[in-house]
Short mmCIF file of N, CA and C in Angstrom, two decimals:
data_model
loop_
_atom_site.label_atom_id
_atom_site.label_comp_id
_atom_site.label_asym_id
_atom_site.label_seq_id
_atom_site.Cartn_x
_atom_site.Cartn_y
_atom_site.Cartn_z
N LEU A 17 -3.14 -9.57 -4.87
CA LEU A 17 -4.01 -10.55 -4.27
C LEU A 17 -3.77 -11.94 -4.88
N LEU A 18 -3.64 -12.00 -6.19
CA LEU A 18 -3.45 -13.30 -6.84
C LEU A 18 -2.15 -13.97 -6.41
N ILE A 19 -1.11 -13.20 -6.25
CA ILE A 19 0.18 -13.79 -5.86
C ILE A 19 0.09 -14.39 -4.47
N VAL A 20 -0.66 -13.75 -3.58
CA VAL A 20 -0.85 -14.27 -2.23
C VAL A 20 -1.67 -15.56 -2.28
N LEU A 21 -2.75 -15.55 -3.04
CA LEU A 21 -3.58 -16.75 -3.17
C LEU A 21 -2.79 -17.90 -3.78
N PHE A 22 -1.94 -17.59 -4.75
CA PHE A 22 -1.14 -18.62 -5.41
C PHE A 22 -0.17 -19.27 -4.43
N PHE A 23 0.60 -18.45 -3.72
CA PHE A 23 1.61 -19.03 -2.83
C PHE A 23 1.02 -19.67 -1.59
N GLN A 24 -0.18 -19.27 -1.21
CA GLN A 24 -0.84 -19.92 -0.08
C GLN A 24 -1.65 -21.14 -0.54
N GLN A 25 -1.63 -21.39 -1.82
CA GLN A 25 -2.34 -22.52 -2.44
C GLN A 25 -3.81 -22.54 -2.06
N ARG A 26 -4.44 -21.38 -2.13
CA ARG A 26 -5.84 -21.24 -1.78
C ARG A 26 -6.74 -21.81 -2.87
N ARG A 27 -7.82 -22.39 -2.46
CA ARG A 27 -8.79 -22.96 -3.38
C ARG A 27 -9.41 -21.88 -4.27
N SER A 28 -9.43 -20.65 -3.79
CA SER A 28 -10.04 -19.55 -4.55
C SER A 28 -9.14 -19.02 -5.67
N PHE A 29 -7.88 -19.44 -5.70
CA PHE A 29 -6.97 -18.93 -6.73
C PHE A 29 -7.45 -19.21 -8.16
N PRO A 30 -7.84 -20.44 -8.52
CA PRO A 30 -8.26 -20.65 -9.91
C PRO A 30 -9.44 -19.77 -10.33
N ARG A 31 -10.42 -19.59 -9.45
CA ARG A 31 -11.56 -18.74 -9.79
C ARG A 31 -11.14 -17.28 -9.94
N ALA A 32 -10.27 -16.81 -9.08
CA ALA A 32 -9.80 -15.43 -9.16
C ALA A 32 -8.99 -15.22 -10.45
N MET A 33 -8.19 -16.20 -10.81
CA MET A 33 -7.39 -16.10 -12.04
C MET A 33 -8.29 -16.11 -13.27
N VAL A 34 -9.33 -16.93 -13.25
CA VAL A 34 -10.29 -16.96 -14.36
C VAL A 34 -10.96 -15.59 -14.49
N ALA A 35 -11.32 -14.99 -13.38
CA ALA A 35 -11.94 -13.66 -13.41
C ALA A 35 -10.98 -12.62 -13.99
N LEU A 36 -9.71 -12.69 -13.59
CA LEU A 36 -8.72 -11.76 -14.13
C LEU A 36 -8.54 -11.94 -15.63
N LEU A 37 -8.45 -13.18 -16.08
CA LEU A 37 -8.28 -13.44 -17.51
C LEU A 37 -9.49 -12.97 -18.31
N ALA A 38 -10.70 -13.20 -17.78
CA ALA A 38 -11.91 -12.75 -18.47
C ALA A 38 -11.95 -11.23 -18.55
N ALA A 39 -11.56 -10.56 -17.47
CA ALA A 39 -11.53 -9.10 -17.48
C ALA A 39 -10.49 -8.59 -18.48
N GLN A 40 -9.36 -9.27 -18.56
CA GLN A 40 -8.31 -8.87 -19.51
C GLN A 40 -8.82 -8.98 -20.95
N VAL A 41 -9.54 -10.05 -21.25
CA VAL A 41 -10.09 -10.22 -22.60
C VAL A 41 -11.10 -9.11 -22.90
N ALA A 42 -11.99 -8.84 -21.94
CA ALA A 42 -13.01 -7.80 -22.15
C ALA A 42 -12.37 -6.43 -22.36
N ILE A 43 -11.39 -6.10 -21.55
CA ILE A 43 -10.73 -4.79 -21.68
C ILE A 43 -9.99 -4.69 -23.00
N THR A 44 -9.35 -5.77 -23.43
CA THR A 44 -8.62 -5.76 -24.70
C THR A 44 -9.57 -5.55 -25.87
N PHE A 45 -10.73 -6.22 -25.84
CA PHE A 45 -11.70 -6.05 -26.93
C PHE A 45 -12.32 -4.65 -26.90
N LEU A 46 -12.58 -4.12 -25.71
CA LEU A 46 -13.11 -2.75 -25.62
C LEU A 46 -12.08 -1.74 -26.14
N ASP A 47 -10.82 -1.98 -25.85
CA ASP A 47 -9.76 -1.11 -26.35
C ASP A 47 -9.68 -1.17 -27.88
N ALA A 48 -9.80 -2.37 -28.43
CA ALA A 48 -9.76 -2.52 -29.89
C ALA A 48 -10.96 -1.83 -30.53
N ALA A 49 -12.13 -1.94 -29.89
CA ALA A 49 -13.32 -1.28 -30.42
C ALA A 49 -13.18 0.23 -30.35
N GLY A 50 -12.61 0.72 -29.26
CA GLY A 50 -12.39 2.16 -29.13
C GLY A 50 -11.40 2.67 -30.15
N THR A 51 -10.38 1.90 -30.40
CA THR A 51 -9.38 2.29 -31.40
C THR A 51 -10.00 2.34 -32.79
N ALA A 52 -10.90 1.42 -33.08
CA ALA A 52 -11.55 1.38 -34.40
C ALA A 52 -12.47 2.58 -34.61
N MET A 53 -12.97 3.18 -33.53
CA MET A 53 -13.91 4.30 -33.65
C MET A 53 -13.21 5.66 -33.79
N VAL A 54 -11.91 5.70 -33.62
CA VAL A 54 -11.19 6.97 -33.72
C VAL A 54 -11.14 7.41 -35.18
N PRO A 55 -11.67 8.60 -35.47
CA PRO A 55 -11.64 9.04 -36.88
C PRO A 55 -10.22 9.36 -37.32
N GLY A 56 -9.94 9.03 -38.56
CA GLY A 56 -8.62 9.31 -39.12
C GLY A 56 -7.56 8.33 -38.67
N ASP A 57 -7.96 7.27 -38.02
CA ASP A 57 -6.99 6.29 -37.54
C ASP A 57 -6.50 5.44 -38.70
N GLU A 58 -5.24 5.08 -38.64
CA GLU A 58 -4.68 4.24 -39.70
C GLU A 58 -5.23 2.83 -39.59
N ALA A 59 -5.42 2.17 -40.70
CA ALA A 59 -5.96 0.81 -40.72
C ALA A 59 -5.00 -0.17 -40.06
N GLY A 60 -3.72 0.09 -40.11
CA GLY A 60 -2.73 -0.81 -39.55
C GLY A 60 -2.82 -0.93 -38.04
N SER A 61 -3.10 0.18 -37.36
CA SER A 61 -3.18 0.11 -35.90
C SER A 61 -4.44 -0.64 -35.46
N THR A 62 -5.53 -0.48 -36.20
CA THR A 62 -6.75 -1.21 -35.89
C THR A 62 -6.54 -2.71 -36.10
N THR A 63 -5.87 -3.06 -37.16
CA THR A 63 -5.57 -4.46 -37.43
C THR A 63 -4.69 -5.04 -36.33
N GLY A 64 -3.72 -4.27 -35.89
CA GLY A 64 -2.84 -4.72 -34.81
C GLY A 64 -3.60 -4.92 -33.51
N GLN A 65 -4.53 -4.01 -33.22
CA GLN A 65 -5.34 -4.14 -32.00
C GLN A 65 -6.23 -5.38 -32.06
N ILE A 66 -6.80 -5.64 -33.22
CA ILE A 66 -7.67 -6.82 -33.36
C ILE A 66 -6.83 -8.09 -33.23
N GLY A 67 -5.63 -8.09 -33.79
CA GLY A 67 -4.75 -9.24 -33.65
C GLY A 67 -4.37 -9.48 -32.20
N LEU A 68 -4.10 -8.41 -31.48
CA LEU A 68 -3.78 -8.52 -30.05
C LEU A 68 -4.97 -9.06 -29.28
N ALA A 69 -6.17 -8.60 -29.60
CA ALA A 69 -7.37 -9.06 -28.92
C ALA A 69 -7.62 -10.55 -29.16
N VAL A 70 -7.42 -10.99 -30.38
CA VAL A 70 -7.61 -12.41 -30.70
C VAL A 70 -6.55 -13.25 -30.01
N SER A 71 -5.33 -12.77 -29.98
CA SER A 71 -4.25 -13.48 -29.28
C SER A 71 -4.54 -13.59 -27.79
N THR A 72 -5.01 -12.51 -27.19
CA THR A 72 -5.36 -12.51 -25.77
C THR A 72 -6.50 -13.49 -25.51
N LEU A 73 -7.51 -13.48 -26.37
CA LEU A 73 -8.63 -14.40 -26.23
C LEU A 73 -8.18 -15.85 -26.30
N THR A 74 -7.34 -16.16 -27.27
CA THR A 74 -6.87 -17.53 -27.45
C THR A 74 -6.08 -18.03 -26.24
N SER A 75 -5.13 -17.23 -25.78
CA SER A 75 -4.34 -17.67 -24.64
C SER A 75 -5.17 -17.74 -23.37
N SER A 76 -6.13 -16.84 -23.22
CA SER A 76 -7.00 -16.88 -22.03
C SER A 76 -7.89 -18.11 -22.03
N ILE A 77 -8.39 -18.50 -23.18
CA ILE A 77 -9.22 -19.71 -23.26
C ILE A 77 -8.41 -20.93 -22.83
N VAL A 78 -7.18 -21.03 -23.31
CA VAL A 78 -6.33 -22.16 -22.94
C VAL A 78 -6.11 -22.19 -21.43
N TRP A 79 -5.76 -21.05 -20.83
CA TRP A 79 -5.50 -21.01 -19.39
C TRP A 79 -6.77 -21.26 -18.58
N ILE A 80 -7.90 -20.71 -19.01
CA ILE A 80 -9.15 -20.92 -18.28
C ILE A 80 -9.53 -22.39 -18.29
N LEU A 81 -9.43 -23.03 -19.44
CA LEU A 81 -9.75 -24.47 -19.52
C LEU A 81 -8.81 -25.27 -18.63
N TYR A 82 -7.54 -24.92 -18.62
CA TYR A 82 -6.59 -25.63 -17.76
C TYR A 82 -6.93 -25.44 -16.28
N LEU A 83 -7.20 -24.21 -15.89
CA LEU A 83 -7.50 -23.94 -14.49
C LEU A 83 -8.78 -24.61 -14.02
N LEU A 84 -9.75 -24.75 -14.90
CA LEU A 84 -11.03 -25.34 -14.51
C LEU A 84 -11.07 -26.86 -14.61
N GLN A 85 -10.25 -27.45 -15.46
CA GLN A 85 -10.36 -28.88 -15.71
C GLN A 85 -9.16 -29.71 -15.25
N SER A 86 -8.06 -29.09 -14.93
CA SER A 86 -6.85 -29.83 -14.61
C SER A 86 -6.93 -30.50 -13.24
N ARG A 87 -6.56 -31.75 -13.22
CA ARG A 87 -6.49 -32.49 -11.96
C ARG A 87 -5.37 -31.94 -11.09
N ARG A 88 -4.28 -31.55 -11.71
CA ARG A 88 -3.14 -30.99 -10.97
C ARG A 88 -3.53 -29.71 -10.23
N VAL A 89 -4.32 -28.87 -10.87
CA VAL A 89 -4.78 -27.63 -10.21
C VAL A 89 -5.67 -27.98 -9.03
N LYS A 90 -6.55 -28.93 -9.21
CA LYS A 90 -7.44 -29.33 -8.11
C LYS A 90 -6.67 -29.92 -6.93
N LEU A 91 -5.58 -30.61 -7.21
CA LEU A 91 -4.78 -31.20 -6.13
C LEU A 91 -3.83 -30.19 -5.48
N THR A 92 -3.48 -29.14 -6.21
CA THR A 92 -2.53 -28.17 -5.67
C THR A 92 -3.21 -27.13 -4.80
N PHE A 93 -4.34 -26.59 -5.26
CA PHE A 93 -5.00 -25.51 -4.54
C PHE A 93 -6.11 -26.10 -3.67
N VAL A 94 -5.73 -26.51 -2.47
CA VAL A 94 -6.65 -27.25 -1.60
C VAL A 94 -6.98 -26.54 -0.29
N ARG A 95 -6.28 -25.45 0.04
CA ARG A 95 -6.50 -24.79 1.32
C ARG A 95 -7.67 -23.87 1.29
#
């Protein structure tokens, strides 16, 4: 769906992309929390999951701010 919205330059693309990025962050944090609850799990894998979750959060924040505030995005997705 996103690829179609992107190439058709639909106005709904930035909102749909923000929703996807937010869902990705939520799922990544839920996965990290689930990994931390597994008994007998090595500390290294939990640390790796938390690092991945923070990295996902950081990149998603950057993209969400760009999609919501960029003048270029507003001028591109006009249909």
